[in-house]
Short mmCIF file of N, CA and C in Angstrom, two decimals:
data_model
loop_
_atom_site.label_atom_id
_atom_site.label_comp_id
_atom_site.label_asym_id
_atom_site.label_seq_id
_atom_site.Cartn_x
_atom_site.Cartn_y
_atom_site.Cartn_z
N MET A 1 -23.74 26.97 -30.91
CA MET A 1 -22.92 26.23 -31.85
C MET A 1 -21.88 25.43 -31.07
N SER A 2 -21.44 24.33 -31.61
CA SER A 2 -20.47 23.49 -30.92
C SER A 2 -19.05 23.96 -31.21
N SER A 3 -18.12 23.41 -30.44
CA SER A 3 -16.72 23.82 -30.59
C SER A 3 -16.13 23.24 -31.87
N PRO A 4 -15.06 23.84 -32.37
CA PRO A 4 -14.44 23.32 -33.59
C PRO A 4 -13.94 21.88 -33.43
N PHE A 5 -13.45 21.55 -32.23
CA PHE A 5 -12.96 20.19 -32.01
C PHE A 5 -14.10 19.19 -32.12
N ALA A 6 -15.23 19.52 -31.51
CA ALA A 6 -16.37 18.61 -31.54
C ALA A 6 -16.87 18.44 -32.98
N ARG A 7 -16.90 19.56 -33.75
CA ARG A 7 -17.34 19.46 -35.14
C ARG A 7 -16.39 18.60 -35.96
N THR A 8 -15.07 18.76 -35.71
CA THR A 8 -14.09 17.96 -36.43
C THR A 8 -14.24 16.48 -36.08
N ALA A 9 -14.40 16.19 -34.80
CA ALA A 9 -14.55 14.81 -34.36
C ALA A 9 -15.81 14.21 -34.94
N LEU A 10 -16.89 14.99 -34.97
CA LEU A 10 -18.15 14.50 -35.48
C LEU A 10 -18.06 14.22 -36.98
N THR A 11 -17.43 15.13 -37.72
CA THR A 11 -17.31 14.91 -39.16
C THR A 11 -16.41 13.72 -39.47
N LYS A 12 -15.34 13.54 -38.66
CA LYS A 12 -14.47 12.38 -38.86
C LYS A 12 -15.24 11.09 -38.61
N ALA A 13 -16.01 11.07 -37.52
CA ALA A 13 -16.75 9.87 -37.18
C ALA A 13 -17.80 9.57 -38.24
N THR A 14 -18.48 10.61 -38.71
CA THR A 14 -19.52 10.42 -39.73
C THR A 14 -18.92 9.92 -41.03
N SER A 15 -17.82 10.53 -41.42
CA SER A 15 -17.21 10.11 -42.69
C SER A 15 -16.67 8.69 -42.59
N LEU A 16 -16.13 8.32 -41.44
CA LEU A 16 -15.63 6.96 -41.29
C LEU A 16 -16.77 5.96 -41.29
N MET A 17 -17.90 6.33 -40.69
CA MET A 17 -19.04 5.41 -40.68
C MET A 17 -19.61 5.26 -42.08
N ARG A 18 -19.64 6.36 -42.85
CA ARG A 18 -20.13 6.28 -44.22
C ARG A 18 -19.19 5.46 -45.09
N ALA A 19 -17.89 5.62 -44.85
CA ALA A 19 -16.90 4.91 -45.65
C ALA A 19 -16.97 3.41 -45.40
N GLY A 20 -17.47 3.03 -44.24
CA GLY A 20 -17.57 1.62 -43.90
C GLY A 20 -18.61 0.89 -44.72
N GLY A 21 -19.56 1.61 -45.28
CA GLY A 21 -20.59 0.97 -46.10
C GLY A 21 -21.50 0.11 -45.27
N SER A 22 -21.80 -1.07 -45.76
CA SER A 22 -22.74 -1.95 -45.07
C SER A 22 -22.15 -2.54 -43.80
N SER A 23 -20.81 -2.54 -43.68
CA SER A 23 -20.20 -3.10 -42.46
C SER A 23 -20.41 -2.18 -41.27
N ALA A 24 -20.79 -0.91 -41.51
CA ALA A 24 -21.04 0.00 -40.41
C ALA A 24 -22.41 -0.22 -39.81
N ILE A 25 -23.24 -1.01 -40.45
CA ILE A 25 -24.56 -1.31 -39.91
C ILE A 25 -24.38 -2.28 -38.75
N PRO A 26 -25.01 -2.00 -37.61
CA PRO A 26 -24.82 -2.86 -36.45
C PRO A 26 -25.32 -4.28 -36.70
N LYS A 27 -24.54 -5.24 -36.23
CA LYS A 27 -24.90 -6.65 -36.34
C LYS A 27 -25.22 -7.15 -34.95
N LYS A 28 -26.28 -7.92 -34.86
CA LYS A 28 -26.68 -8.41 -33.54
C LYS A 28 -25.73 -9.51 -33.08
N GLY A 29 -25.20 -9.33 -31.86
CA GLY A 29 -24.36 -10.35 -31.25
C GLY A 29 -23.01 -10.51 -31.89
N GLY A 30 -22.65 -9.71 -32.85
CA GLY A 30 -21.37 -9.89 -33.51
C GLY A 30 -20.33 -8.92 -32.98
N GLY A 31 -19.08 -9.22 -33.20
CA GLY A 31 -18.00 -8.33 -32.80
C GLY A 31 -17.74 -8.37 -31.30
N ASN A 32 -16.74 -7.64 -30.89
CA ASN A 32 -16.41 -7.60 -29.47
C ASN A 32 -16.58 -6.19 -28.91
N SER A 33 -17.47 -5.41 -29.53
CA SER A 33 -17.73 -4.08 -29.02
C SER A 33 -19.01 -4.09 -28.21
N LEU A 34 -19.34 -2.94 -27.64
CA LEU A 34 -20.49 -2.81 -26.77
C LEU A 34 -21.77 -3.04 -27.55
N ASN A 35 -22.60 -3.96 -27.12
CA ASN A 35 -23.89 -4.29 -27.75
C ASN A 35 -23.75 -4.67 -29.21
N GLY A 36 -22.61 -5.13 -29.64
CA GLY A 36 -22.42 -5.56 -31.01
C GLY A 36 -22.39 -4.41 -32.02
N GLU A 37 -22.14 -3.18 -31.57
CA GLU A 37 -22.11 -2.04 -32.47
C GLU A 37 -20.68 -1.55 -32.65
N PRO A 38 -20.10 -1.76 -33.83
CA PRO A 38 -18.72 -1.33 -34.03
C PRO A 38 -18.57 0.19 -34.05
N ARG A 39 -19.66 0.92 -34.28
CA ARG A 39 -19.52 2.37 -34.29
C ARG A 39 -19.22 2.92 -32.90
N ASN A 40 -19.60 2.17 -31.83
CA ASN A 40 -19.27 2.61 -30.47
C ASN A 40 -17.76 2.65 -30.27
N ASP A 41 -17.07 1.65 -30.81
CA ASP A 41 -15.60 1.65 -30.71
C ASP A 41 -15.02 2.84 -31.45
N LEU A 42 -15.57 3.15 -32.59
CA LEU A 42 -15.10 4.28 -33.38
C LEU A 42 -15.33 5.59 -32.64
N ILE A 43 -16.49 5.74 -32.03
CA ILE A 43 -16.79 6.97 -31.28
C ILE A 43 -15.85 7.09 -30.08
N LYS A 44 -15.62 5.97 -29.38
CA LYS A 44 -14.69 6.00 -28.25
C LYS A 44 -13.30 6.41 -28.70
N LYS A 45 -12.85 5.89 -29.82
CA LYS A 45 -11.52 6.26 -30.32
C LYS A 45 -11.43 7.74 -30.61
N VAL A 46 -12.42 8.27 -31.28
CA VAL A 46 -12.39 9.67 -31.66
C VAL A 46 -12.44 10.57 -30.44
N LEU A 47 -13.28 10.22 -29.47
CA LEU A 47 -13.48 11.10 -28.32
C LEU A 47 -12.44 10.93 -27.22
N PHE A 48 -11.97 9.71 -26.98
CA PHE A 48 -11.16 9.48 -25.79
C PHE A 48 -9.70 9.16 -26.05
N ASP A 49 -9.32 8.79 -27.23
CA ASP A 49 -7.90 8.50 -27.48
C ASP A 49 -7.13 9.80 -27.53
N ALA A 50 -6.13 9.91 -26.68
CA ALA A 50 -5.31 11.12 -26.63
C ALA A 50 -4.18 10.98 -27.64
N PRO A 51 -3.83 12.07 -28.28
CA PRO A 51 -2.68 12.00 -29.20
C PRO A 51 -1.40 11.79 -28.41
N PRO A 52 -0.39 11.17 -29.00
CA PRO A 52 0.86 10.94 -28.26
C PRO A 52 1.51 12.26 -27.87
N ARG A 53 2.04 12.28 -26.67
CA ARG A 53 2.68 13.49 -26.17
C ARG A 53 4.08 13.62 -26.77
N PRO A 54 4.47 14.83 -27.06
CA PRO A 54 5.84 15.01 -27.53
C PRO A 54 6.81 14.82 -26.37
N PRO A 55 8.01 14.33 -26.64
CA PRO A 55 8.97 14.12 -25.55
C PRO A 55 9.38 15.45 -24.93
N VAL A 56 9.67 15.40 -23.64
CA VAL A 56 10.08 16.60 -22.92
C VAL A 56 11.53 16.90 -23.28
N ARG A 57 11.76 18.11 -23.70
CA ARG A 57 13.12 18.51 -24.05
C ARG A 57 13.60 19.54 -23.05
N LEU A 58 14.69 19.23 -22.41
CA LEU A 58 15.25 20.12 -21.41
C LEU A 58 16.50 20.81 -21.95
N SER A 59 16.65 22.03 -21.50
CA SER A 59 17.87 22.75 -21.86
C SER A 59 19.03 22.13 -21.07
N PRO A 60 20.26 22.38 -21.47
CA PRO A 60 21.39 21.82 -20.71
C PRO A 60 21.38 22.24 -19.25
N GLU A 61 20.96 23.46 -18.98
CA GLU A 61 20.91 23.94 -17.59
C GLU A 61 19.84 23.17 -16.80
N ASP A 62 18.66 22.98 -17.42
CA ASP A 62 17.60 22.23 -16.76
C ASP A 62 17.98 20.76 -16.59
N MET A 63 18.71 20.21 -17.56
CA MET A 63 19.16 18.83 -17.46
C MET A 63 20.13 18.67 -16.30
N THR A 64 21.01 19.65 -16.10
CA THR A 64 21.95 19.62 -14.97
C THR A 64 21.18 19.66 -13.66
N ARG A 65 20.17 20.53 -13.57
CA ARG A 65 19.35 20.60 -12.36
C ARG A 65 18.65 19.27 -12.11
N HIS A 66 18.08 18.70 -13.15
CA HIS A 66 17.37 17.43 -13.03
C HIS A 66 18.31 16.33 -12.52
N GLU A 67 19.49 16.23 -13.10
CA GLU A 67 20.45 15.20 -12.68
C GLU A 67 20.90 15.43 -11.24
N THR A 68 21.07 16.70 -10.83
CA THR A 68 21.45 17.00 -9.45
C THR A 68 20.36 16.55 -8.49
N ILE A 69 19.12 16.84 -8.83
CA ILE A 69 18.00 16.43 -7.98
C ILE A 69 17.92 14.91 -7.90
N GLU A 70 18.10 14.24 -9.02
CA GLU A 70 18.07 12.78 -9.04
C GLU A 70 19.18 12.18 -8.16
N ARG A 71 20.38 12.73 -8.26
CA ARG A 71 21.49 12.23 -7.42
C ARG A 71 21.21 12.47 -5.94
N ALA A 72 20.65 13.64 -5.61
CA ALA A 72 20.33 13.94 -4.21
C ALA A 72 19.26 12.98 -3.70
N TRP A 73 18.25 12.70 -4.52
CA TRP A 73 17.19 11.78 -4.10
C TRP A 73 17.74 10.37 -3.89
N LYS A 74 18.63 9.92 -4.77
CA LYS A 74 19.25 8.61 -4.60
C LYS A 74 20.08 8.56 -3.32
N LEU A 75 20.76 9.65 -3.00
CA LEU A 75 21.56 9.72 -1.78
C LEU A 75 20.67 9.64 -0.55
N VAL A 76 19.53 10.36 -0.57
CA VAL A 76 18.60 10.30 0.56
C VAL A 76 18.06 8.89 0.73
N ARG A 77 17.66 8.25 -0.38
CA ARG A 77 17.15 6.89 -0.31
C ARG A 77 18.21 5.93 0.24
N GLN A 78 19.46 6.11 -0.19
CA GLN A 78 20.55 5.26 0.28
C GLN A 78 20.76 5.43 1.78
N GLN A 79 20.69 6.68 2.26
CA GLN A 79 20.86 6.93 3.69
C GLN A 79 19.70 6.32 4.49
N GLN A 80 18.47 6.43 3.97
CA GLN A 80 17.33 5.83 4.65
C GLN A 80 17.48 4.31 4.73
N LYS A 81 17.91 3.71 3.64
CA LYS A 81 18.08 2.25 3.62
C LYS A 81 19.17 1.82 4.59
N GLN A 82 20.25 2.58 4.63
CA GLN A 82 21.35 2.27 5.54
C GLN A 82 20.89 2.40 6.99
N ALA A 83 20.12 3.44 7.31
CA ALA A 83 19.61 3.61 8.67
C ALA A 83 18.67 2.48 9.05
N GLN A 84 17.84 2.04 8.11
CA GLN A 84 16.93 0.93 8.37
C GLN A 84 17.71 -0.36 8.62
N GLU A 85 18.74 -0.61 7.83
CA GLU A 85 19.55 -1.82 8.02
C GLU A 85 20.28 -1.79 9.35
N GLU A 86 20.78 -0.61 9.75
CA GLU A 86 21.45 -0.51 11.05
C GLU A 86 20.46 -0.77 12.19
N GLY A 87 19.24 -0.24 12.06
CA GLY A 87 18.22 -0.48 13.08
C GLY A 87 17.87 -1.96 13.19
N LEU A 88 17.74 -2.62 12.05
CA LEU A 88 17.45 -4.05 12.07
C LEU A 88 18.60 -4.85 12.66
N ALA A 89 19.83 -4.44 12.38
CA ALA A 89 20.99 -5.13 12.94
C ALA A 89 21.01 -4.97 14.47
N ARG A 90 20.68 -3.76 14.96
CA ARG A 90 20.62 -3.55 16.42
C ARG A 90 19.54 -4.42 17.05
N LYS A 91 18.38 -4.48 16.41
CA LYS A 91 17.29 -5.30 16.95
C LYS A 91 17.68 -6.78 16.97
N PHE A 92 18.33 -7.24 15.91
CA PHE A 92 18.75 -8.64 15.87
C PHE A 92 19.76 -8.93 16.97
N GLU A 93 20.70 -8.00 17.18
CA GLU A 93 21.71 -8.20 18.23
C GLU A 93 21.05 -8.24 19.61
N MET A 94 20.07 -7.36 19.85
CA MET A 94 19.38 -7.37 21.14
C MET A 94 18.58 -8.67 21.31
N MET A 95 17.99 -9.16 20.24
CA MET A 95 17.25 -10.42 20.31
C MET A 95 18.21 -11.57 20.62
N ARG A 96 19.38 -11.55 19.99
CA ARG A 96 20.37 -12.59 20.25
C ARG A 96 20.81 -12.56 21.71
N LYS A 97 21.05 -11.34 22.25
CA LYS A 97 21.45 -11.22 23.66
C LYS A 97 20.34 -11.70 24.59
N ALA A 98 19.07 -11.36 24.26
CA ALA A 98 17.95 -11.80 25.09
C ALA A 98 17.83 -13.32 25.07
N ASN A 99 18.04 -13.93 23.92
CA ASN A 99 18.00 -15.40 23.85
C ASN A 99 19.12 -16.02 24.67
N ALA A 100 20.32 -15.44 24.62
CA ALA A 100 21.43 -15.98 25.41
C ALA A 100 21.14 -15.85 26.90
N GLU A 101 20.55 -14.73 27.31
CA GLU A 101 20.21 -14.55 28.73
C GLU A 101 19.11 -15.51 29.15
N LEU A 102 18.12 -15.73 28.28
CA LEU A 102 17.05 -16.67 28.60
C LEU A 102 17.60 -18.08 28.71
N GLU A 103 18.54 -18.43 27.83
CA GLU A 103 19.13 -19.77 27.90
C GLU A 103 19.90 -19.95 29.20
N ALA A 104 20.61 -18.90 29.64
CA ALA A 104 21.36 -18.99 30.89
C ALA A 104 20.42 -19.02 32.09
N THR A 105 19.28 -18.34 31.99
CA THR A 105 18.35 -18.27 33.12
C THR A 105 17.52 -19.55 33.24
N SER A 106 16.87 -19.95 32.17
CA SER A 106 15.99 -21.11 32.22
C SER A 106 16.08 -21.86 30.89
N ALA A 107 16.66 -23.03 30.94
CA ALA A 107 16.83 -23.83 29.72
C ALA A 107 15.48 -24.29 29.18
N GLN A 108 14.52 -24.58 30.09
CA GLN A 108 13.22 -25.05 29.64
C GLN A 108 12.46 -23.93 28.90
N LEU A 109 12.46 -22.74 29.45
CA LEU A 109 11.80 -21.62 28.77
C LEU A 109 12.48 -21.32 27.43
N PHE A 110 13.80 -21.41 27.40
CA PHE A 110 14.52 -21.16 26.15
C PHE A 110 14.12 -22.19 25.10
N LYS A 111 14.05 -23.46 25.53
CA LYS A 111 13.68 -24.53 24.60
C LYS A 111 12.28 -24.30 24.05
N HIS A 112 11.34 -23.91 24.92
CA HIS A 112 9.97 -23.66 24.47
C HIS A 112 9.90 -22.42 23.57
N SER A 113 10.73 -21.44 23.83
CA SER A 113 10.68 -20.23 23.00
C SER A 113 11.25 -20.46 21.61
N GLN A 114 12.09 -21.48 21.44
CA GLN A 114 12.70 -21.74 20.14
C GLN A 114 11.95 -22.76 19.31
N THR A 115 10.96 -23.45 19.92
CA THR A 115 10.22 -24.46 19.15
C THR A 115 9.11 -23.79 18.36
N LYS A 116 8.67 -24.49 17.33
CA LYS A 116 7.60 -23.95 16.50
C LYS A 116 6.33 -24.77 16.67
N GLU A 117 6.26 -25.53 17.74
CA GLU A 117 5.06 -26.31 17.99
C GLU A 117 3.95 -25.38 18.47
N ARG A 118 2.72 -25.78 18.18
CA ARG A 118 1.59 -24.94 18.54
C ARG A 118 1.37 -24.88 20.04
N HIS A 119 1.53 -25.99 20.71
CA HIS A 119 1.15 -26.05 22.11
C HIS A 119 2.28 -25.69 23.06
N ALA A 120 3.46 -25.47 22.56
CA ALA A 120 4.58 -25.10 23.42
C ALA A 120 4.75 -23.58 23.39
N VAL A 121 3.81 -22.89 24.00
CA VAL A 121 3.89 -21.43 24.06
C VAL A 121 3.91 -20.99 25.52
N PHE A 122 4.32 -19.79 25.72
CA PHE A 122 4.31 -19.24 27.07
C PHE A 122 2.86 -19.06 27.51
N PRO A 123 2.61 -19.14 28.80
CA PRO A 123 1.23 -18.93 29.27
C PRO A 123 0.76 -17.51 28.90
N ARG A 124 -0.47 -17.45 28.45
CA ARG A 124 -1.00 -16.15 28.04
C ARG A 124 -1.24 -15.25 29.25
N GLN A 125 -1.39 -15.85 30.43
CA GLN A 125 -1.64 -15.06 31.63
C GLN A 125 -0.36 -14.42 32.18
N LEU A 126 0.80 -14.91 31.73
CA LEU A 126 2.06 -14.39 32.22
C LEU A 126 2.26 -12.99 31.66
N ARG A 127 2.23 -12.00 32.53
CA ARG A 127 2.37 -10.62 32.09
C ARG A 127 3.47 -9.96 32.89
N THR A 128 4.14 -9.06 32.25
CA THR A 128 5.17 -8.31 32.95
C THR A 128 4.52 -7.19 33.73
N LEU A 129 5.20 -6.74 34.77
CA LEU A 129 4.68 -5.65 35.57
C LEU A 129 4.84 -4.34 34.80
N THR A 130 3.71 -3.71 34.54
CA THR A 130 3.73 -2.45 33.81
C THR A 130 2.73 -1.49 34.42
N ASP A 131 2.71 -0.30 33.93
CA ASP A 131 1.72 0.69 34.38
C ASP A 131 0.50 0.69 33.48
N THR A 132 0.31 -0.35 32.70
CA THR A 132 -0.84 -0.42 31.82
C THR A 132 -2.04 -0.96 32.58
N PRO A 133 -3.25 -0.72 32.09
CA PRO A 133 -4.44 -1.21 32.80
C PRO A 133 -4.52 -2.73 32.77
N PRO A 134 -5.27 -3.33 33.70
CA PRO A 134 -5.40 -4.78 33.73
C PRO A 134 -6.20 -5.29 32.53
N LYS A 135 -6.21 -6.62 32.37
CA LYS A 135 -6.95 -7.21 31.25
C LYS A 135 -8.44 -6.93 31.36
N GLN A 136 -8.99 -7.10 32.57
CA GLN A 136 -10.41 -6.83 32.78
C GLN A 136 -10.52 -5.46 33.43
N ILE A 137 -11.01 -4.50 32.66
CA ILE A 137 -11.02 -3.13 33.14
C ILE A 137 -12.20 -2.87 34.07
N TRP A 138 -13.36 -3.45 33.77
CA TRP A 138 -14.56 -3.15 34.54
C TRP A 138 -15.31 -4.44 34.79
N ASN A 139 -15.80 -4.61 36.00
CA ASN A 139 -16.59 -5.78 36.34
C ASN A 139 -18.06 -5.42 36.13
N TYR A 140 -18.63 -5.90 35.04
CA TYR A 140 -20.01 -5.56 34.70
C TYR A 140 -21.02 -6.37 35.51
N ARG A 141 -20.62 -7.45 36.11
CA ARG A 141 -21.55 -8.31 36.85
C ARG A 141 -21.61 -7.96 38.34
N GLN A 142 -20.93 -6.95 38.76
CA GLN A 142 -20.95 -6.56 40.17
C GLN A 142 -22.32 -6.00 40.51
N PRO A 143 -22.90 -6.50 41.59
CA PRO A 143 -24.24 -6.00 41.95
C PRO A 143 -24.17 -4.54 42.38
N ALA A 144 -25.29 -3.87 42.22
CA ALA A 144 -25.36 -2.46 42.60
C ALA A 144 -25.24 -2.34 44.11
N ALA A 145 -24.57 -1.30 44.58
CA ALA A 145 -24.41 -1.10 46.01
C ALA A 145 -25.72 -0.64 46.62
N ALA A 146 -25.98 -1.12 47.83
CA ALA A 146 -27.21 -0.74 48.52
C ALA A 146 -27.09 0.72 48.95
N PRO A 147 -28.18 1.48 48.86
CA PRO A 147 -28.11 2.89 49.27
C PRO A 147 -27.84 3.01 50.77
N SER A 148 -27.01 3.92 51.13
CA SER A 148 -26.69 4.10 52.56
C SER A 148 -27.80 4.88 53.24
N PRO A 149 -28.15 4.44 54.47
CA PRO A 149 -29.23 5.14 55.18
C PRO A 149 -28.79 6.53 55.59
N LYS A 150 -29.70 7.47 55.42
CA LYS A 150 -29.37 8.86 55.81
C LYS A 150 -29.77 9.05 57.26
N ALA A 151 -28.91 9.61 58.02
CA ALA A 151 -29.18 9.79 59.44
C ALA A 151 -29.60 11.18 59.76
#
C-alpha cells in the first residue's frame, strides 16, 4: 500500500483533473507546459512544491547568542579587510620606492616601464640571478655519447 501522503496527493490531483472538465484533456501544441499537457504542471505542483516554512522563532537567550555571534563575525571580517588594506598599502609603497629607484638609476628604463605601448617592454631574456632552473632544462637534440672502449 502507498503512503498517506502519496494517496492524498493522488486524490488531490485526480479531483483537480476531474474538476477541470474538458480543459483537462491534453491539447496538441497548446499551452506552455511539457508536451502541451497541462496535467503535467498540476502533477509537478502537487509533488514538488514545498509548503512555506514557518519563520524561525528564537528565545531571548538564543537571540542574544545569535546577535553576539553576528557581531563577532562582523568584527573578524572588519579585521581581515583592514589587514588586506594594510598589505596593499605596503605593496603600493614598495612599488613607489622601486619606481623612484629605477628613475634615479636609469631614466630610459623608467620611461619604458611606465609606458603602455606594446613594443616598449623589457627584454624577455633579461633575468635576475636566482637559484631557479634555467629556461631550457634539457637539451633533447644532443647526440648520444659514444660508448667508451673497455680496456
